[in-house]
PDB file of C-alpha atoms in Angstrom:
ATOM      1  CA  MET A  24       0.000   0.000   0.000  1.00  0.00           C
ATOM      2  CA  TYR A  25       1.308   3.464  -0.894  1.00  0.00           C
ATOM      3  CA  THR A  26       0.934   6.318   1.563  1.00  0.00           C
ATOM      4  CA  HIS A  27       1.893   9.821   0.559  1.00  0.00           C
ATOM      5  CA  PRO A  28       3.530  11.692   3.499  1.00  0.00           C
ATOM      6  CA  GLN A  29       1.428  14.820   2.920  1.00  0.00           C
ATOM      7  CA  ALA A  30      -1.756  12.750   2.840  1.00  0.00           C
ATOM      8  CA  ALA A  31      -0.807  11.040   6.099  1.00  0.00           C
ATOM      9  CA  SER A  32      -0.105  14.417   7.689  1.00  0.00           C
ATOM     10  CA  ALA A  33      -3.422  15.826   6.468  1.00  0.00           C
ATOM     11  CA  TYR A  34      -5.221  12.741   7.804  1.00  0.00           C
ATOM     12  CA  ALA A  35      -3.579  13.209  11.212  1.00  0.00           C
ATOM     13  CA  ARG A  36      -4.563  16.904  11.273  1.00  0.00           C
ATOM     14  CA  MET A  37      -8.139  15.998  10.344  1.00  0.00           C
ATOM     15  CA  GLY A  38      -8.269  13.472  13.176  1.00  0.00           C
ATOM     16  CA  THR A  39      -7.017  16.062  15.626  1.00  0.00           C
ATOM     17  CA  GLN A  40      -9.413  18.711  14.334  1.00  0.00           C
ATOM     18  CA  SER A  41     -12.338  16.273  14.480  1.00  0.00           C
ATOM     19  CA  ALA A  42     -11.469  15.302  18.055  1.00  0.00           C
ATOM     20  CA  ALA A  43     -11.254  18.964  19.057  1.00  0.00           C
ATOM     21  CA  MET A  44     -14.562  19.870  17.401  1.00  0.00           C
ATOM     22  CA  ALA A  45     -16.375  17.014  19.126  1.00  0.00           C
ATOM     23  CA  ALA A  46     -14.766  17.577  22.538  1.00  0.00           C
ATOM     24  CA  SER A  47     -16.306  19.135  25.604  1.00  0.00           C
ATOM     25  CA  PRO A  48     -14.502  22.109  27.166  1.00  0.00           C
ATOM     26  CA  HIS A  49     -12.996  19.722  29.722  1.00  0.00           C
ATOM     27  CA  GLN A  50     -11.789  17.377  26.981  1.00  0.00           C
ATOM     28  CA  LEU A  51     -10.272  20.299  25.074  1.00  0.00           C
ATOM     29  CA  ILE A  52      -8.030  21.108  28.035  1.00  0.00           C
ATOM     30  CA  THR A  53      -7.051  17.434  28.196  1.00  0.00           C
ATOM     31  CA  LEU A  54      -6.154  17.577  24.494  1.00  0.00           C
ATOM     32  CA  LEU A  55      -4.004  20.647  25.162  1.00  0.00           C
ATOM     33  CA  PHE A  56      -2.123  18.845  27.933  1.00  0.00           C
ATOM     34  CA  ASP A  57      -1.586  15.875  25.615  1.00  0.00           C
ATOM     35  CA  ALA A  58      -0.321  18.166  22.841  1.00  0.00           C
ATOM     36  CA  VAL A  59       2.164  19.841  25.204  1.00  0.00           C
ATOM     37  CA  HIS A  60       3.365  16.425  26.337  1.00  0.00           C
ATOM     38  CA  SER A  61       3.919  15.351  22.716  1.00  0.00           C
ATOM     39  CA  ALA A  62       5.779  18.568  21.897  1.00  0.00           C
ATOM     40  CA  LEU A  63       8.035  18.095  24.924  1.00  0.00           C
ATOM     41  CA  LEU A  64       8.781  14.498  23.921  1.00  0.00           C
ATOM     42  CA  MET A  65       9.753  15.729  20.479  1.00  0.00           C
ATOM     43  CA  ALA A  66      11.891  18.526  21.952  1.00  0.00           C
ATOM     44  CA  ARG A  67      13.726  16.039  24.144  1.00  0.00           C
ATOM     45  CA  HIS A  68      14.275  13.743  21.151  1.00  0.00           C
ATOM     46  CA  HIS A  69      15.582  16.569  18.941  1.00  0.00           C
ATOM     47  CA  MET A  70      17.796  17.798  21.756  1.00  0.00           C
ATOM     48  CA  ALA A  71      19.357  14.336  22.066  1.00  0.00           C
ATOM     49  CA  GLN A  72      19.860  14.216  18.282  1.00  0.00           C
ATOM     50  CA  GLY A  73      21.499  17.654  18.247  1.00  0.00           C
ATOM     51  CA  ASP A  74      18.846  19.106  15.923  1.00  0.00           C
ATOM     52  CA  THR A  75      18.728  22.660  17.256  1.00  0.00           C
ATOM     53  CA  ARG A  76      16.100  23.960  14.841  1.00  0.00           C
ATOM     54  CA  ALA A  77      13.649  21.109  15.432  1.00  0.00           C
ATOM     55  CA  LYS A  78      14.224  21.317  19.208  1.00  0.00           C
ATOM     56  CA  GLY A  79      13.470  25.034  19.145  1.00  0.00           C
ATOM     57  CA  ASN A  80      10.348  24.484  17.059  1.00  0.00           C
ATOM     58  CA  ALA A  81       9.071  21.775  19.416  1.00  0.00           C
ATOM     59  CA  LEU A  82       9.724  23.923  22.497  1.00  0.00           C
ATOM     60  CA  SER A  83       8.067  26.918  20.805  1.00  0.00           C
ATOM     61  CA  LYS A  84       5.043  24.762  20.071  1.00  0.00           C
ATOM     62  CA  ALA A  85       4.838  23.636  23.706  1.00  0.00           C
ATOM     63  CA  ILE A  86       5.197  27.221  24.955  1.00  0.00           C
ATOM     64  CA  ASN A  87       2.519  28.421  22.531  1.00  0.00           C
ATOM     65  CA  ILE A  88       0.071  25.739  23.688  1.00  0.00           C
ATOM     66  CA  ILE A  89       0.714  26.569  27.335  1.00  0.00           C
ATOM     67  CA  ASP A  90       0.451  30.332  26.873  1.00  0.00           C
ATOM     68  CA  ASN A  91      -2.289  30.598  24.252  1.00  0.00           C
ATOM     69  CA  GLY A  92      -4.198  27.458  25.197  1.00  0.00           C
ATOM     70  CA  LEU A  93      -3.902  26.425  28.823  1.00  0.00           C
ATOM     71  CA  LYS A  94      -3.174  29.829  30.343  1.00  0.00           C
ATOM     72  CA  ALA A  95      -5.624  31.666  28.080  1.00  0.00           C
ATOM     73  CA  SER A  96      -8.409  29.272  29.093  1.00  0.00           C
ATOM     74  CA  LEU A  97      -8.150  30.184  32.780  1.00  0.00           C
ATOM     75  CA  ASP A  98     -11.267  31.972  34.003  1.00  0.00           C
ATOM     76  CA  GLU A  99     -10.784  33.898  37.236  1.00  0.00           C
ATOM     77  CA  GLY A 100     -14.514  34.647  37.258  1.00  0.00           C
ATOM     78  CA  GLN A 101     -15.438  31.025  37.922  1.00  0.00           C
ATOM     79  CA  GLY A 102     -15.635  29.610  41.427  1.00  0.00           C
ATOM     80  CA  GLY A 103     -15.675  32.829  43.409  1.00  0.00           C
ATOM     81  CA  VAL A 104     -12.662  33.832  45.476  1.00  0.00           C
ATOM     82  CA  GLU A 105     -11.236  30.313  45.574  1.00  0.00           C
ATOM     83  CA  GLY A 106     -11.629  29.938  41.809  1.00  0.00           C
ATOM     84  CA  ALA A 107      -9.845  33.236  41.208  1.00  0.00           C
ATOM     85  CA  LYS A 108      -7.039  32.176  43.537  1.00  0.00           C
ATOM     86  CA  LEU A 109      -6.674  28.822  41.764  1.00  0.00           C
ATOM     87  CA  ALA A 110      -6.652  30.481  38.332  1.00  0.00           C
ATOM     88  CA  GLY A 111      -4.013  32.943  39.520  1.00  0.00           C
ATOM     89  CA  ASN A 112      -1.848  30.154  40.904  1.00  0.00           C
ATOM     90  CA  LEU A 113      -2.150  28.180  37.674  1.00  0.00           C
ATOM     91  CA  ALA A 114      -1.230  31.272  35.649  1.00  0.00           C
ATOM     92  CA  MET A 115       1.922  31.689  37.748  1.00  0.00           C
ATOM     93  CA  LEU A 116       2.733  27.983  37.354  1.00  0.00           C
ATOM     94  CA  TYR A 117       2.301  28.204  33.585  1.00  0.00           C
ATOM     95  CA  ASP A 118       4.577  31.271  33.500  1.00  0.00           C
ATOM     96  CA  TYR A 119       7.197  29.347  35.485  1.00  0.00           C
ATOM     97  CA  VAL A 120       6.937  26.343  33.148  1.00  0.00           C
ATOM     98  CA  ILE A 121       7.329  28.625  30.118  1.00  0.00           C
ATOM     99  CA  ALA A 122      10.436  30.178  31.701  1.00  0.00           C
ATOM    100  CA  GLN A 123      11.891  26.696  32.307  1.00  0.00           C
ATOM    101  CA  LEU A 124      11.265  25.722  28.691  1.00  0.00           C
ATOM    102  CA  MET A 125      12.936  28.893  27.425  1.00  0.00           C
ATOM    103  CA  LEU A 126      15.960  28.134  29.596  1.00  0.00           C
ATOM    104  CA  ALA A 127      15.933  24.519  28.396  1.00  0.00           C
ATOM    105  CA  ASN A 128      16.176  25.803  24.836  1.00  0.00           C
ATOM    106  CA  VAL A 129      18.977  28.276  25.544  1.00  0.00           C
ATOM    107  CA  ARG A 130      20.977  25.926  27.767  1.00  0.00           C
ATOM    108  CA  ASN A 131      20.140  22.777  25.793  1.00  0.00           C
ATOM    109  CA  ASP A 132      19.207  21.179  29.128  1.00  0.00           C
ATOM    110  CA  PRO A 133      16.791  18.225  29.109  1.00  0.00           C
ATOM    111  CA  ALA A 134      16.544  18.373  32.921  1.00  0.00           C
ATOM    112  CA  LEU A 135      14.607  21.635  32.581  1.00  0.00           C
ATOM    113  CA  ILE A 136      12.180  19.938  30.202  1.00  0.00           C
ATOM    114  CA  ASP A 137      11.765  17.226  32.841  1.00  0.00           C
ATOM    115  CA  VAL A 138      10.885  19.847  35.463  1.00  0.00           C
ATOM    116  CA  ALA A 139       8.298  21.424  33.178  1.00  0.00           C
ATOM    117  CA  GLU A 140       6.835  18.075  32.231  1.00  0.00           C
ATOM    118  CA  ARG A 141       6.589  16.951  35.852  1.00  0.00           C
ATOM    119  CA  LEU A 142       4.757  20.131  36.860  1.00  0.00           C
ATOM    120  CA  LEU A 143       2.376  19.969  33.919  1.00  0.00           C
ATOM    121  CA  GLY A 144       1.897  16.244  34.508  1.00  0.00           C
ATOM    122  CA  ASN A 145       0.663  16.925  38.037  1.00  0.00           C
ATOM    123  CA  VAL A 146      -1.882  19.466  36.798  1.00  0.00           C
ATOM    124  CA  SER A 147      -2.890  17.235  33.894  1.00  0.00           C
ATOM    125  CA  SER A 148      -3.448  14.241  36.174  1.00  0.00           C
ATOM    126  CA  ALA A 149      -5.587  16.302  38.527  1.00  0.00           C
ATOM    127  CA  TRP A 150      -7.561  17.676  35.580  1.00  0.00           C
ATOM    128  CA  LYS A 151      -8.189  14.171  34.231  1.00  0.00           C
ATOM    129  CA  GLU A 152      -9.306  12.954  37.666  1.00  0.00           C
ATOM    130  CA  VAL A 153     -11.803  15.817  37.889  1.00  0.00           C
ATOM    131  CA  GLY A 154     -13.146  14.805  34.469  1.00  0.00           C
ATOM    132  CA  ALA A 155     -13.383  11.155  35.480  1.00  0.00           C
ATOM    133  CA  GLY A 156     -15.234  12.209  38.627  1.00  0.00           C
ATOM    134  CA  LYS A 157     -17.680  14.297  36.618  1.00  0.00           C
ATOM    135  CA  SER A 158     -18.465  11.465  34.224  1.00  0.00           C
ATOM    136  CA  GLY A 159     -18.744   9.042  37.122  1.00  0.00           C
ATOM    137  CA  GLN A 160     -21.140  11.371  38.931  1.00  0.00           C
ATOM    138  CA  ALA A 161     -23.316  11.726  35.866  1.00  0.00           C
ATOM    139  CA  GLN A 162     -23.588   7.965  35.573  1.00  0.00           C
ATOM    140  CA  ASP A 163     -24.183   7.482  39.306  1.00  0.00           C
ATOM    141  CA  VAL A 164     -27.046  10.003  39.606  1.00  0.00           C
ATOM    142  CA  PRO A 165     -29.712   7.662  38.134  1.00  0.00           C
ATOM    143  CA  ALA A 166     -28.469   4.855  40.376  1.00  0.00           C
ATOM    144  CA  LEU A 167     -28.724   7.126  43.432  1.00  0.00           C
ATOM    145  CA  GLN A 168     -32.204   8.265  42.431  1.00  0.00           C
ATOM    146  CA  GLU A 169     -33.330   4.662  42.023  1.00  0.00           C
ATOM    147  CA  ALA A 170     -31.853   3.715  45.398  1.00  0.00           C
ATOM    148  CA  GLN A 171     -33.718   6.578  47.089  1.00  0.00           C
ATOM    149  CA  ALA A 172     -37.079   5.665  45.474  1.00  0.00           C
TER     150      ALA A 172
END
């Protein structure tokens, strides 16, 4: 079977676009975390290979997703005072992660990518647990209503 590289790339983009269009707001954030993770894996790979341009592109992609995706999606108006505090703390964390990734690029230091990935991984895991809890609650509501009847 013959696969044209541009066709494969277009197919992959379509799959990503389709997933994003069908996703809930919660799932969109999960997709952003996954995209950052992929970009950081690529950056680490390119760094190990000595490909400075590709490493820089991958780190720029990760930084862009964090700044214009994750950070931009924070809503300090949700959740009252506690929600505003959480959003502010996440914004500061994202700024710190971006700074670490910029240093990783300049210093060619994979340990700084590890720091960024570990921090984002903690937030991503918590975000996914919240989503799992929401879907579990939605499924458990009918069971609770039946048990109370």
